[in-house]
MMTF fields as JSON, N, C-alpha, C and O atoms, coordinates in Angstrom:
{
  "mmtfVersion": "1.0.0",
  "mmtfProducer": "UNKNOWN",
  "numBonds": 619,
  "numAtoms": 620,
  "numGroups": 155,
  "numChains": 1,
  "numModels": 1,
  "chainsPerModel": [1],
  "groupsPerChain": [155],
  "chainIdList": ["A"],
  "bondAtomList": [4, 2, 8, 6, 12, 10, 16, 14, 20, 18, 24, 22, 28, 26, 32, 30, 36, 34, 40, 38, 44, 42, 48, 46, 52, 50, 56, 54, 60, 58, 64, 62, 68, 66, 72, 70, 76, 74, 80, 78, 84, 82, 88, 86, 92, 90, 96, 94, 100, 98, 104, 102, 108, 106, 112, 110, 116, 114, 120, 118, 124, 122, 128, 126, 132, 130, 136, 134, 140, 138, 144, 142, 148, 146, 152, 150, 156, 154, 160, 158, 164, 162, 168, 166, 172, 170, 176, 174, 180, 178, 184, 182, 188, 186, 192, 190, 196, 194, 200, 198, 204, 202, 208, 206, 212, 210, 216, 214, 220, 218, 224, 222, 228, 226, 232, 230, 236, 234, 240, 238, 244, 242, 248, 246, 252, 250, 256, 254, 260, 258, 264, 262, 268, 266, 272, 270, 276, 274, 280, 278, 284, 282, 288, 286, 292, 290, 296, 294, 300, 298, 304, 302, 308, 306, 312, 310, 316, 314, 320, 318, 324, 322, 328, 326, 332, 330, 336, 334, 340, 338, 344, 342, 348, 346, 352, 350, 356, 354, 360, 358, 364, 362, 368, 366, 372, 370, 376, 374, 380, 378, 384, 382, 388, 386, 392, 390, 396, 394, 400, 398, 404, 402, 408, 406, 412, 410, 416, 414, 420, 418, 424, 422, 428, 426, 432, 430, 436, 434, 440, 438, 444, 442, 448, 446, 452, 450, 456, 454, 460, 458, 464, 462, 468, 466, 472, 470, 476, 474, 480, 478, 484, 482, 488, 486, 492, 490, 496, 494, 500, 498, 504, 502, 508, 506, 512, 510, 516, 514, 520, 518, 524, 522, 528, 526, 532, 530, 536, 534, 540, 538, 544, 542, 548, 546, 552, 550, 556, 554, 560, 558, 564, 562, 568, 566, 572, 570, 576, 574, 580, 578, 584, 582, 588, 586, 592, 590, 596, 594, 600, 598, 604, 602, 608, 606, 612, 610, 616, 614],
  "bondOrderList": [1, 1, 1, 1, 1, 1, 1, 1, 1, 1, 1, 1, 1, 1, 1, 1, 1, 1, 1, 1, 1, 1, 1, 1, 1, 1, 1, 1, 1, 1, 1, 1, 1, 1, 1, 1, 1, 1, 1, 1, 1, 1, 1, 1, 1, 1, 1, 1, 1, 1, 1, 1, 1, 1, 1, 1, 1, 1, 1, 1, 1, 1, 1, 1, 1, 1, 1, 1, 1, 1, 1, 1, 1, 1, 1, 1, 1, 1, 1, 1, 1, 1, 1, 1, 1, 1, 1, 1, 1, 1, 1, 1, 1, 1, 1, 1, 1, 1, 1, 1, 1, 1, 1, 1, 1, 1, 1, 1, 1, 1, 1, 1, 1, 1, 1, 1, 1, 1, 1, 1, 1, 1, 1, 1, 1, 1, 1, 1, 1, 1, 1, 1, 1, 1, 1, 1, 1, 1, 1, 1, 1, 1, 1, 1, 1, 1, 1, 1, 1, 1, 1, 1, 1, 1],
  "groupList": [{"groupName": "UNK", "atomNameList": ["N", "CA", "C", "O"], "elementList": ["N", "C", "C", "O"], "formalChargeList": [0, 0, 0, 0], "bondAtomList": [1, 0, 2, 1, 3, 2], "bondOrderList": [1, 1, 2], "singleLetterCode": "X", "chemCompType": "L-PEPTIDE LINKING"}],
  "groupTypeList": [0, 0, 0, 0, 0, 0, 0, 0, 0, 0, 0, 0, 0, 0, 0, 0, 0, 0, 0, 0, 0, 0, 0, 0, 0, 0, 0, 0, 0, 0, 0, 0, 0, 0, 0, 0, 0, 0, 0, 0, 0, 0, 0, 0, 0, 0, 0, 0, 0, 0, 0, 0, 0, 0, 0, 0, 0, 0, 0, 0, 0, 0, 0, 0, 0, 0, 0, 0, 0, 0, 0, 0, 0, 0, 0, 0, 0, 0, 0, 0, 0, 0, 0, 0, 0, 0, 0, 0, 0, 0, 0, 0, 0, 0, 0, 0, 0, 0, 0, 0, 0, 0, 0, 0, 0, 0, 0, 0, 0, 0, 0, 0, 0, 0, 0, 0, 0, 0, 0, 0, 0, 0, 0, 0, 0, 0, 0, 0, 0, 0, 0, 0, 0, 0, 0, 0, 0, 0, 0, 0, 0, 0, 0, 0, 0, 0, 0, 0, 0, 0, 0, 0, 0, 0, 0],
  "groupIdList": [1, 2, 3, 4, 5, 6, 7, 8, 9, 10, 11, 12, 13, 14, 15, 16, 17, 18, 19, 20, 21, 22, 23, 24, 25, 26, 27, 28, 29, 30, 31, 32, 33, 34, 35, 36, 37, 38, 39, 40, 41, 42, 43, 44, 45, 46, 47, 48, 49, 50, 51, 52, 53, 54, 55, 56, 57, 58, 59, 60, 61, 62, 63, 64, 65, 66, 67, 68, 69, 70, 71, 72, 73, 74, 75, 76, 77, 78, 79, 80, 81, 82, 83, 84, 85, 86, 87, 88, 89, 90, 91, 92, 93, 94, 95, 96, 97, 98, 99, 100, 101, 102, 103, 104, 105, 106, 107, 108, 109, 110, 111, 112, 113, 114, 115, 116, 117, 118, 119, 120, 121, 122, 123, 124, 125, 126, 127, 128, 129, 130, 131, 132, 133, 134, 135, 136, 137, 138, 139, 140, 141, 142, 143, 144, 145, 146, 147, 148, 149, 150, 151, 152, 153, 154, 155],
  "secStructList": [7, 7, 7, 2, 2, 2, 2, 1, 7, 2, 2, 2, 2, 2, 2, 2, 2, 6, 7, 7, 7, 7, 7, 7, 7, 6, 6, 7, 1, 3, 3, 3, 3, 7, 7, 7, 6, 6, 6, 7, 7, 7, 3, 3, 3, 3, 3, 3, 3, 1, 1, 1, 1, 3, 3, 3, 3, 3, 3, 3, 3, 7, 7, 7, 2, 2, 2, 2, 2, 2, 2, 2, 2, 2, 6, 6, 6, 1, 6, 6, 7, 7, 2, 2, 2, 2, 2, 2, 2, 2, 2, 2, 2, 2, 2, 2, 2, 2, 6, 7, 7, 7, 7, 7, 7, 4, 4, 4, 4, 4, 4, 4, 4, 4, 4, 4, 4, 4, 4, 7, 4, 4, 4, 1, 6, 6, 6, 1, 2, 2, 2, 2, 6, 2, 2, 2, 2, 6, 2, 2, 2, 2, 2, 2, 2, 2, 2, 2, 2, 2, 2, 2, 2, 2, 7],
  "xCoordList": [81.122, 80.789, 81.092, 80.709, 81.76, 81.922, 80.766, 80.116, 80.974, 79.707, 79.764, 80.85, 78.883, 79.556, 80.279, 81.444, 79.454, 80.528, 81.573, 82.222, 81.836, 83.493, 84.145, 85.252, 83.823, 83.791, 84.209, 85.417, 83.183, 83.639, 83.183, 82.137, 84.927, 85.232, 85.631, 85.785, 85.662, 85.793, 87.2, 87.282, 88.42, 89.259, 89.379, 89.872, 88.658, 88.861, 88.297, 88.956, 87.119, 87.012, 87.514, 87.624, 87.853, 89.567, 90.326, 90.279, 90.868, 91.907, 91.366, 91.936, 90.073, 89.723, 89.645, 89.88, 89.327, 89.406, 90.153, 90.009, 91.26, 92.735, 93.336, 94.503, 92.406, 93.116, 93.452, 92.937, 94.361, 94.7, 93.559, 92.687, 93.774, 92.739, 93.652, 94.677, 92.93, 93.135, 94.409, 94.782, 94.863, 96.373, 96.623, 96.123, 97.629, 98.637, 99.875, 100.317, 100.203, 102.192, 102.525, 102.024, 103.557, 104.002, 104.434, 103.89, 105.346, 105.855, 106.546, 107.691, 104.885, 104.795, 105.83, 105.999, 106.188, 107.553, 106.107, 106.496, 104.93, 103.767, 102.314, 102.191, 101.506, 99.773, 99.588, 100.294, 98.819, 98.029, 96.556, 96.324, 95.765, 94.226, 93.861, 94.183, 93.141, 92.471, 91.317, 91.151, 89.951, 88.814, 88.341, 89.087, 87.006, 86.644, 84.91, 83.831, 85.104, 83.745, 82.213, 81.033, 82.572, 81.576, 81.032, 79.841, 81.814, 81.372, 81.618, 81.041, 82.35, 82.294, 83.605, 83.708, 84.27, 85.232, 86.4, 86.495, 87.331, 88.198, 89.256, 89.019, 90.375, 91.474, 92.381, 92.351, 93.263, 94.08, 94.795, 94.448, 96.578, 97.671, 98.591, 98.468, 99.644, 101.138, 102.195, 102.202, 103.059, 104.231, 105.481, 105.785, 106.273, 107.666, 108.753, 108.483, 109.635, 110.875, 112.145, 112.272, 112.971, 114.686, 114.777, 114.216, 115.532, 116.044, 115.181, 114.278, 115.03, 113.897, 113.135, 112.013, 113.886, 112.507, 111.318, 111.509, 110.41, 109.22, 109.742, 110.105, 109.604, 109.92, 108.606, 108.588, 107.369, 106.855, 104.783, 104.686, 104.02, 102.829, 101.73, 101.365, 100.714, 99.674, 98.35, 98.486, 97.337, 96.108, 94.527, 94.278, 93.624, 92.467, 91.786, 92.002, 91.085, 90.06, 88.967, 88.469, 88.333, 86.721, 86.002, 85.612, 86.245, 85.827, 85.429, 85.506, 84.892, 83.708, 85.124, 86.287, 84.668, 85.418, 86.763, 87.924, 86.326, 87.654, 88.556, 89.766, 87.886, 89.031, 90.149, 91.356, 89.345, 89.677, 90.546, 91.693, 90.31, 91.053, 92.908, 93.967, 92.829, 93.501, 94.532, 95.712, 93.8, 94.777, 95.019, 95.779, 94.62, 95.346, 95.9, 96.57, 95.991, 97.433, 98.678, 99.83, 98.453, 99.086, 99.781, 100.974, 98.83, 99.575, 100.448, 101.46, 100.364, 101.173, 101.959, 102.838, 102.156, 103.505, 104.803, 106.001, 103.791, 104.425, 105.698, 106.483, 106.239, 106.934, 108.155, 107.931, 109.489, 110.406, 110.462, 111.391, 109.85, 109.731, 110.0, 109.697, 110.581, 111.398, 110.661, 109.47, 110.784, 110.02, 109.329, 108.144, 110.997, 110.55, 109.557, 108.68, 109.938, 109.103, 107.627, 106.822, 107.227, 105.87, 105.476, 104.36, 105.89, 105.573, 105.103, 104.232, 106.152, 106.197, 104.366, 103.283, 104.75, 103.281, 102.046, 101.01, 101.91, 100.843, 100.484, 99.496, 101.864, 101.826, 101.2, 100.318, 101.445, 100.628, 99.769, 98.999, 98.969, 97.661, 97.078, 96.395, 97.379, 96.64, 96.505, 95.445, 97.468, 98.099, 96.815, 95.88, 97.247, 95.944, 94.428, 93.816, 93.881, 93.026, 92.618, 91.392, 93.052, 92.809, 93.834, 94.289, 93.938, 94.951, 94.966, 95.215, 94.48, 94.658, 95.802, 95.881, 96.852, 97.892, 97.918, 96.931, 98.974, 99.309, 99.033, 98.324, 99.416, 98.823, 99.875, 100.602, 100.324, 101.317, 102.064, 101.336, 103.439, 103.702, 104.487, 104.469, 105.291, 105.918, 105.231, 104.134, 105.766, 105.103, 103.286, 102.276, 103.459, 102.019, 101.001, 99.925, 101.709, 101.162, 99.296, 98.42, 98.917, 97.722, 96.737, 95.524, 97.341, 96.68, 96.1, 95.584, 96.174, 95.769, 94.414, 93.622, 93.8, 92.5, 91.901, 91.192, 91.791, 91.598, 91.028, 90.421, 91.646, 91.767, 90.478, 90.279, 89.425, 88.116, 87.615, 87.066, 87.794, 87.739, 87.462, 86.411, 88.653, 88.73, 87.677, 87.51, 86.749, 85.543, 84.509, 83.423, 84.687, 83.853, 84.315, 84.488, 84.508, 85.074, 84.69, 85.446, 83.35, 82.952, 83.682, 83.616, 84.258, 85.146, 86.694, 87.415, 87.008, 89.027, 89.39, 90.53, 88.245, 88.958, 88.817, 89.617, 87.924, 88.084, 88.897, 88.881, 89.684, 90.693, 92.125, 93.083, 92.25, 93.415, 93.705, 94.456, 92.563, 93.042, 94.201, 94.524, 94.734, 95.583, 96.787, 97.781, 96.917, 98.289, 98.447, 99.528, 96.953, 96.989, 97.419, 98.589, 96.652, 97.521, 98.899, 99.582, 99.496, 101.107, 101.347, 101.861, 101.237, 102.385, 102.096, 102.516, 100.937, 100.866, 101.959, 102.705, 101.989, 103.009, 104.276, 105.173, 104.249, 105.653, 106.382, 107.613, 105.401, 105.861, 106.075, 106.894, 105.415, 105.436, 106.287, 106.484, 106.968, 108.541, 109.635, 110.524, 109.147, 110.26, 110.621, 111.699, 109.275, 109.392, 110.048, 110.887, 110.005, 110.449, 111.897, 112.655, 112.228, 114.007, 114.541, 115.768, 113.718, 114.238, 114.315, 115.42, 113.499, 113.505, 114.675, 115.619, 114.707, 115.716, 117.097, 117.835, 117.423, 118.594, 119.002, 120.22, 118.175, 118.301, 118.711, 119.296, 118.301, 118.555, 119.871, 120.707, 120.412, 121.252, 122.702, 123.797, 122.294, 122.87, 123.233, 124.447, 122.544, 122.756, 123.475, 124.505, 123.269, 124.387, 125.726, 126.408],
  "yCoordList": [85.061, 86.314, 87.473, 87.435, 88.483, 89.667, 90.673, 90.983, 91.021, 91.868, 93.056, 93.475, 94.196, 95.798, 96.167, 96.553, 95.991, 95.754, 95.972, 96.905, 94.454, 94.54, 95.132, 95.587, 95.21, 96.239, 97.393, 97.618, 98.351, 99.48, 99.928, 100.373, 99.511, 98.664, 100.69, 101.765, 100.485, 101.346, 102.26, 103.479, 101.22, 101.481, 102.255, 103.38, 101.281, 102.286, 103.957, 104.973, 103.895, 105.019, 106.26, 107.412, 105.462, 106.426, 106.501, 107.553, 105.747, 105.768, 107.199, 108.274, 107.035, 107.622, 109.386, 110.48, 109.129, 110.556, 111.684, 112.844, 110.803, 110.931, 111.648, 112.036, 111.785, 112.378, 113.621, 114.101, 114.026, 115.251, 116.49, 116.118, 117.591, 118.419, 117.947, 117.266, 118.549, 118.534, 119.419, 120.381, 119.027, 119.941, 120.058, 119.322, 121.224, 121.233, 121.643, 122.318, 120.96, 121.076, 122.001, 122.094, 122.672, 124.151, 123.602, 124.076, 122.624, 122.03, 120.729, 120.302, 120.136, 118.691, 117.595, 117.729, 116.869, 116.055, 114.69, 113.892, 114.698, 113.911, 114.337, 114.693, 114.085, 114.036, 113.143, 112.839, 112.541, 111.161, 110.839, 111.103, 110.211, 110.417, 108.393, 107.637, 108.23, 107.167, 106.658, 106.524, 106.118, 106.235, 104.856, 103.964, 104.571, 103.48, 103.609, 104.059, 103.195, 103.344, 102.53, 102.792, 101.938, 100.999, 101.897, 101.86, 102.615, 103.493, 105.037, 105.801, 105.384, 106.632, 107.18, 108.371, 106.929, 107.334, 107.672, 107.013, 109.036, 109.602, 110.072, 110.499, 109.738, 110.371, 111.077, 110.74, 112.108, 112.896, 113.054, 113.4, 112.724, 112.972, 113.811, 114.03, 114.226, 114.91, 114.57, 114.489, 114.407, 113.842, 114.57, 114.951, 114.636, 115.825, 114.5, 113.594, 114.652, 112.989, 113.971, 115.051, 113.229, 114.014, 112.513, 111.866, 111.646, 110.631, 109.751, 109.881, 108.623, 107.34, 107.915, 107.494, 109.157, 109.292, 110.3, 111.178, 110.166, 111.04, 112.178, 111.851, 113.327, 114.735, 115.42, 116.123, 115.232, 116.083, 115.3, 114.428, 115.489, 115.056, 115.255, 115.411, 115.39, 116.21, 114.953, 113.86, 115.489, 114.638, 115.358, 116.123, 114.842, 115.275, 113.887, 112.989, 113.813, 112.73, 113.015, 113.971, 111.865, 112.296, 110.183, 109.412, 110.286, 108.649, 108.261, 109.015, 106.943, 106.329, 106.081, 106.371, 105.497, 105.749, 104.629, 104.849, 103.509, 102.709, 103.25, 103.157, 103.988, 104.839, 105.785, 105.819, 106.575, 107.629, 106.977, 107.42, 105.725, 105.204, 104.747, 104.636, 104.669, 104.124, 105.156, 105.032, 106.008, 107.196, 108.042, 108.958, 108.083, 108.593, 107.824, 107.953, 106.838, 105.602, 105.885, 105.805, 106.155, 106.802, 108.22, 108.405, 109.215, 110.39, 110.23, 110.928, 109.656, 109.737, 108.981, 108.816, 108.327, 107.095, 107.913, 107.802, 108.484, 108.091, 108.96, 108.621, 110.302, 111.093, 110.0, 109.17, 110.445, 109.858, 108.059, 107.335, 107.788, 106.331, 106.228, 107.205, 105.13, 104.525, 104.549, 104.449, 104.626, 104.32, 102.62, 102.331, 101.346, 100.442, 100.09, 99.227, 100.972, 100.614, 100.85, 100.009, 101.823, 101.908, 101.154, 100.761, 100.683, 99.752, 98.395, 97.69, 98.028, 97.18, 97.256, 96.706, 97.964, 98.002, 98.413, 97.888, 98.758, 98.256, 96.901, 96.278, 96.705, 95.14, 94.506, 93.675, 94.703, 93.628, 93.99, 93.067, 95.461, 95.677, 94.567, 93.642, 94.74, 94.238, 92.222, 91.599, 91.815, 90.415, 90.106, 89.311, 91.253, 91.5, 91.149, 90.523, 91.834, 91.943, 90.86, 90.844, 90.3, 89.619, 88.247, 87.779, 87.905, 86.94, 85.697, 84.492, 86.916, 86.043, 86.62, 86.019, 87.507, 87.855, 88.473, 88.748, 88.656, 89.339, 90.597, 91.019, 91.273, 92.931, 93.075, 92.346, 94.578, 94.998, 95.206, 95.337, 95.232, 95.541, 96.811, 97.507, 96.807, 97.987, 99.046, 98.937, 100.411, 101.641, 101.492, 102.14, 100.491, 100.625, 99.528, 99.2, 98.836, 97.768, 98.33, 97.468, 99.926, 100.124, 99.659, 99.559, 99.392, 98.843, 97.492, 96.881, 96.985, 95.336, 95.82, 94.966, 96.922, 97.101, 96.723, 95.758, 97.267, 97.163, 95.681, 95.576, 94.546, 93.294, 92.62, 91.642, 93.458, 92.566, 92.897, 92.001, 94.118, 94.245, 92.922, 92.688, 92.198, 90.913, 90.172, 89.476, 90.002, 89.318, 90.224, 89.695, 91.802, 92.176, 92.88, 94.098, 92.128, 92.312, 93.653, 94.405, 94.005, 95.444, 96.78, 97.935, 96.379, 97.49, 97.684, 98.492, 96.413, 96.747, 97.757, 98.222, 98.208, 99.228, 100.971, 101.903, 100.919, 102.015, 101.913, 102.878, 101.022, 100.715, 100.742, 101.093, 100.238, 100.465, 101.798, 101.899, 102.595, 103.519, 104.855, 105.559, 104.953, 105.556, 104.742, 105.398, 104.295, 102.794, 103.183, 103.508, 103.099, 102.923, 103.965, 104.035, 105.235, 106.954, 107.169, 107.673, 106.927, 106.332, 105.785, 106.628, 104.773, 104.167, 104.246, 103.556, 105.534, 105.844, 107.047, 107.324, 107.496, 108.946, 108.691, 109.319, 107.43, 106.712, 106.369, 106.363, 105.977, 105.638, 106.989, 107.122, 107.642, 108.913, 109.654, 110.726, 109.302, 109.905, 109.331, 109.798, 107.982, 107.047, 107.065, 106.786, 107.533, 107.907, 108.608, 108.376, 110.059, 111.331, 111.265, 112.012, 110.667, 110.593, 109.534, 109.543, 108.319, 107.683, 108.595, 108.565, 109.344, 110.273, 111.271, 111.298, 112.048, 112.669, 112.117, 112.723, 110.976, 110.049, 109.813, 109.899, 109.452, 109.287, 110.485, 110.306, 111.9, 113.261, 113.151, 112.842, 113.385, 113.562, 112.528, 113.009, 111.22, 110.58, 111.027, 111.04, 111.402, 112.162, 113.003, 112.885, 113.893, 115.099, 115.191, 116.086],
  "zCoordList": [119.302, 118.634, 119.572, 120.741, 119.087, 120.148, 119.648, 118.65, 121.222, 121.748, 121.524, 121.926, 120.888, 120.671, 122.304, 122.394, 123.416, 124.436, 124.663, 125.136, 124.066, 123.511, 122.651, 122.937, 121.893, 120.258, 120.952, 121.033, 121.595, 122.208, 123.479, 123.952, 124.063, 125.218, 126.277, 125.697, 127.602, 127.916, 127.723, 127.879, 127.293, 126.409, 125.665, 125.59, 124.798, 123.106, 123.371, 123.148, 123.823, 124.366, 124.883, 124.465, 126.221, 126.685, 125.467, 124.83, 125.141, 123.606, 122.809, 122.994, 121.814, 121.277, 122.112, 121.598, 123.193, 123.846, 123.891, 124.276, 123.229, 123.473, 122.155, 122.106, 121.084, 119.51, 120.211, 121.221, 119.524, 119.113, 118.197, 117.412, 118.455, 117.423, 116.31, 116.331, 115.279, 113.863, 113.567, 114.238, 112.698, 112.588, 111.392, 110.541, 111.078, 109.23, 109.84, 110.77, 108.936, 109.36, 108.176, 107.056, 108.8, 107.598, 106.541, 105.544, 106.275, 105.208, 105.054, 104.907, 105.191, 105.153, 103.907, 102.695, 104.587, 103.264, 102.429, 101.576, 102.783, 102.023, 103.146, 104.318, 102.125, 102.757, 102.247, 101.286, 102.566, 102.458, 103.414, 104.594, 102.445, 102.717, 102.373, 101.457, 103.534, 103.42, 103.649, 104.861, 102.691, 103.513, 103.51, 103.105, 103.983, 104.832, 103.449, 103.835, 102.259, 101.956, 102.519, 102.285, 102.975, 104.181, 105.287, 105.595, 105.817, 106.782, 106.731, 107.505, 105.946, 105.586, 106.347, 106.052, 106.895, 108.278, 106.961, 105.926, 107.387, 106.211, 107.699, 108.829, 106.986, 107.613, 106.683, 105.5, 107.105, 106.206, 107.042, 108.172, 106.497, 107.534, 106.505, 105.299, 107.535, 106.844, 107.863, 109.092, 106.935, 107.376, 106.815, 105.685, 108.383, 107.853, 108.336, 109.125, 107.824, 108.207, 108.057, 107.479, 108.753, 108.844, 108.667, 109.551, 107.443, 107.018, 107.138, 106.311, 108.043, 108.081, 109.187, 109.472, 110.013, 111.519, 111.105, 110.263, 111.577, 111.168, 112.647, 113.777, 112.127, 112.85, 113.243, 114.254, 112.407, 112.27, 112.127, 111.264, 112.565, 112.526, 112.424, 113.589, 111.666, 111.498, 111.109, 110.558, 111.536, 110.94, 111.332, 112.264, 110.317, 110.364, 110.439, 109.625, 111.315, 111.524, 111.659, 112.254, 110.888, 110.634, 110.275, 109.398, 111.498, 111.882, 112.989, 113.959, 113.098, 114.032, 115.218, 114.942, 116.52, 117.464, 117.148, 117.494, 116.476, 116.064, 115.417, 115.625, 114.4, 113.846, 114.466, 114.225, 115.376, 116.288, 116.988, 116.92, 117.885, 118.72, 117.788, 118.406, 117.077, 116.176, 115.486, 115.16, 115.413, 115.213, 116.329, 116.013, 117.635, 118.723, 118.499, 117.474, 119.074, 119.174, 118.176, 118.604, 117.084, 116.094, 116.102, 115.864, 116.419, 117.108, 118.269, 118.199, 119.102, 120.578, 120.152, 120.998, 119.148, 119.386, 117.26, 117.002, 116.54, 115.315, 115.323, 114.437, 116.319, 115.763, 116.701, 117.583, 116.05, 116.516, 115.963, 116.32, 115.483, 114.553, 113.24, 112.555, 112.61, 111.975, 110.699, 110.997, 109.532, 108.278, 108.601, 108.766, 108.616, 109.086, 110.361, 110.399, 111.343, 112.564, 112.233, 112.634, 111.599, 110.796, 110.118, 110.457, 109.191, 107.987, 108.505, 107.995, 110.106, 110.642, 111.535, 111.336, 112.232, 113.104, 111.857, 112.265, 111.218, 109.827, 109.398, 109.009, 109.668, 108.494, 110.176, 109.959, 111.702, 112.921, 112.832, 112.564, 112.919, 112.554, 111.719, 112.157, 110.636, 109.834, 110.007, 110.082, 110.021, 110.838, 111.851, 111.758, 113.031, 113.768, 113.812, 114.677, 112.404, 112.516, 111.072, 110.964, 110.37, 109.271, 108.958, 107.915, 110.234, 110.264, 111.332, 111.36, 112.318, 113.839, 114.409, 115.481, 114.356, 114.844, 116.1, 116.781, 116.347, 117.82, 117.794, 116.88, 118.558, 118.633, 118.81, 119.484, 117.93, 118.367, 119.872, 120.855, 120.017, 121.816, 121.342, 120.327, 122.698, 122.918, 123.123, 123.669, 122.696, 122.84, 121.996, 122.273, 121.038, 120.152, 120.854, 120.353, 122.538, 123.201, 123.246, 123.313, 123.194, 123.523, 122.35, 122.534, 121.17, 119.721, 119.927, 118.991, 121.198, 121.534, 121.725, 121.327, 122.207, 122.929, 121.963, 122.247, 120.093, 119.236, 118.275, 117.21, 119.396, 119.09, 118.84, 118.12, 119.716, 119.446, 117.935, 117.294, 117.397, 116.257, 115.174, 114.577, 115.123, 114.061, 114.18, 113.178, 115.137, 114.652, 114.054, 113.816, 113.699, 113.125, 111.763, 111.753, 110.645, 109.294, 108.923, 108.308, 109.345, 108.701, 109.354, 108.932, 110.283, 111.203, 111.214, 111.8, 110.156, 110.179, 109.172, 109.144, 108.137, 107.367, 108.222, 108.149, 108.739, 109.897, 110.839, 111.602, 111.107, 112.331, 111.773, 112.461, 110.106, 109.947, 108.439, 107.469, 109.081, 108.321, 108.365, 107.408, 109.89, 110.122, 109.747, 110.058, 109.539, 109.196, 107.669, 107.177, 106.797, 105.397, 105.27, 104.892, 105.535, 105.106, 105.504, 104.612, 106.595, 107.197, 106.087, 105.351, 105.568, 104.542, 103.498, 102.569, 103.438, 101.871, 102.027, 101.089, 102.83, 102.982, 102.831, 102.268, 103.551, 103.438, 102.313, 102.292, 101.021, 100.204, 99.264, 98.354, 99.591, 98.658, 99.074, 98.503, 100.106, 100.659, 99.771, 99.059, 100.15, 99.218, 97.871, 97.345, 97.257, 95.655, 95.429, 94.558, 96.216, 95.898, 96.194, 95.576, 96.84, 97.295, 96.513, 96.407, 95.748, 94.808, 93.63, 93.087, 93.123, 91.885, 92.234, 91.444, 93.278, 93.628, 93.258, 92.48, 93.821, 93.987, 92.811, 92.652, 91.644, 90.266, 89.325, 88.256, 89.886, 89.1, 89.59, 88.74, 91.151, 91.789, 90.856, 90.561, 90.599, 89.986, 88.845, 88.643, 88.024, 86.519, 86.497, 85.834, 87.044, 87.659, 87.361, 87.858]
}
């Protein structure tokens, strides 16, 4: 059984220390909002993209320190990343934490701190709520340039 201890580790802490203030981007390409009804923890992001890279980054956090930790990690790593490379580190999160999986590496290697998490079920929807608003934005990028693509087609 993990220990809050471990749970929230001197890590996550540092991690969490680490958000960014709250931000709005002038003219965000999606917003997207995700909450945690178990614990109450709400995030709200915006997202600006030049083709598959995200350009542009914004978020409001209003969550317990897993959350927080989770979306610094998210701010310092998302601009300059891939639609796929996102989708990708969501889908280990979650692997992560409801699976048994690995923790993400690379630049998102600090998302391992996060790991003790999975023995406590009541804490992964606050941990992967910066992920869920990410690829809700994501997709609502994708819509809009598929609808686009389809007028453009008609044309």
């Amino acid at each position: 059984m993990t220990e809050l201890s471990d749970l929230y580790s001197q890590r996550i802490i540092e991690l969490a220390a680490t958000i960014p203030p709250a931000g709005h981007l002038a003219a965000p390409d999606a917003t997207a909002s995700a909450h945690s009804k178990l614990c109450g923890s709400t995030i709200a992001i915006e997202l600006a993209m030049n083709g598959d890279r995200v350009t542009e980054y914004a978020q409001t956090v209003k969550a317990c320190l897993l959350g927080q930790a989770s979306a610094a990690v998210m701010a310092r790593n998302i601009v300059g990343s891939s639609d796929a490379e996102l989708r990708e580190v969501a889908a280990e999160m979650r692997r992560m934490l409801k699976e048994n999986g690995t923790p993400p590496g690379g630049r998102w290697a600090d998302l391992s701190a996060l790991e003790p998490v999975r023995e406590v079920k009541g804490r992964h929807a606050s941990t992967l709520l910066a992920f869920e608003a990410v690829v809700r934005a994501l997709d609502q990028i994708a819509e809009k340039r598929g609808a686009h693509e389809k007028v453009a087609a008609r044309d």
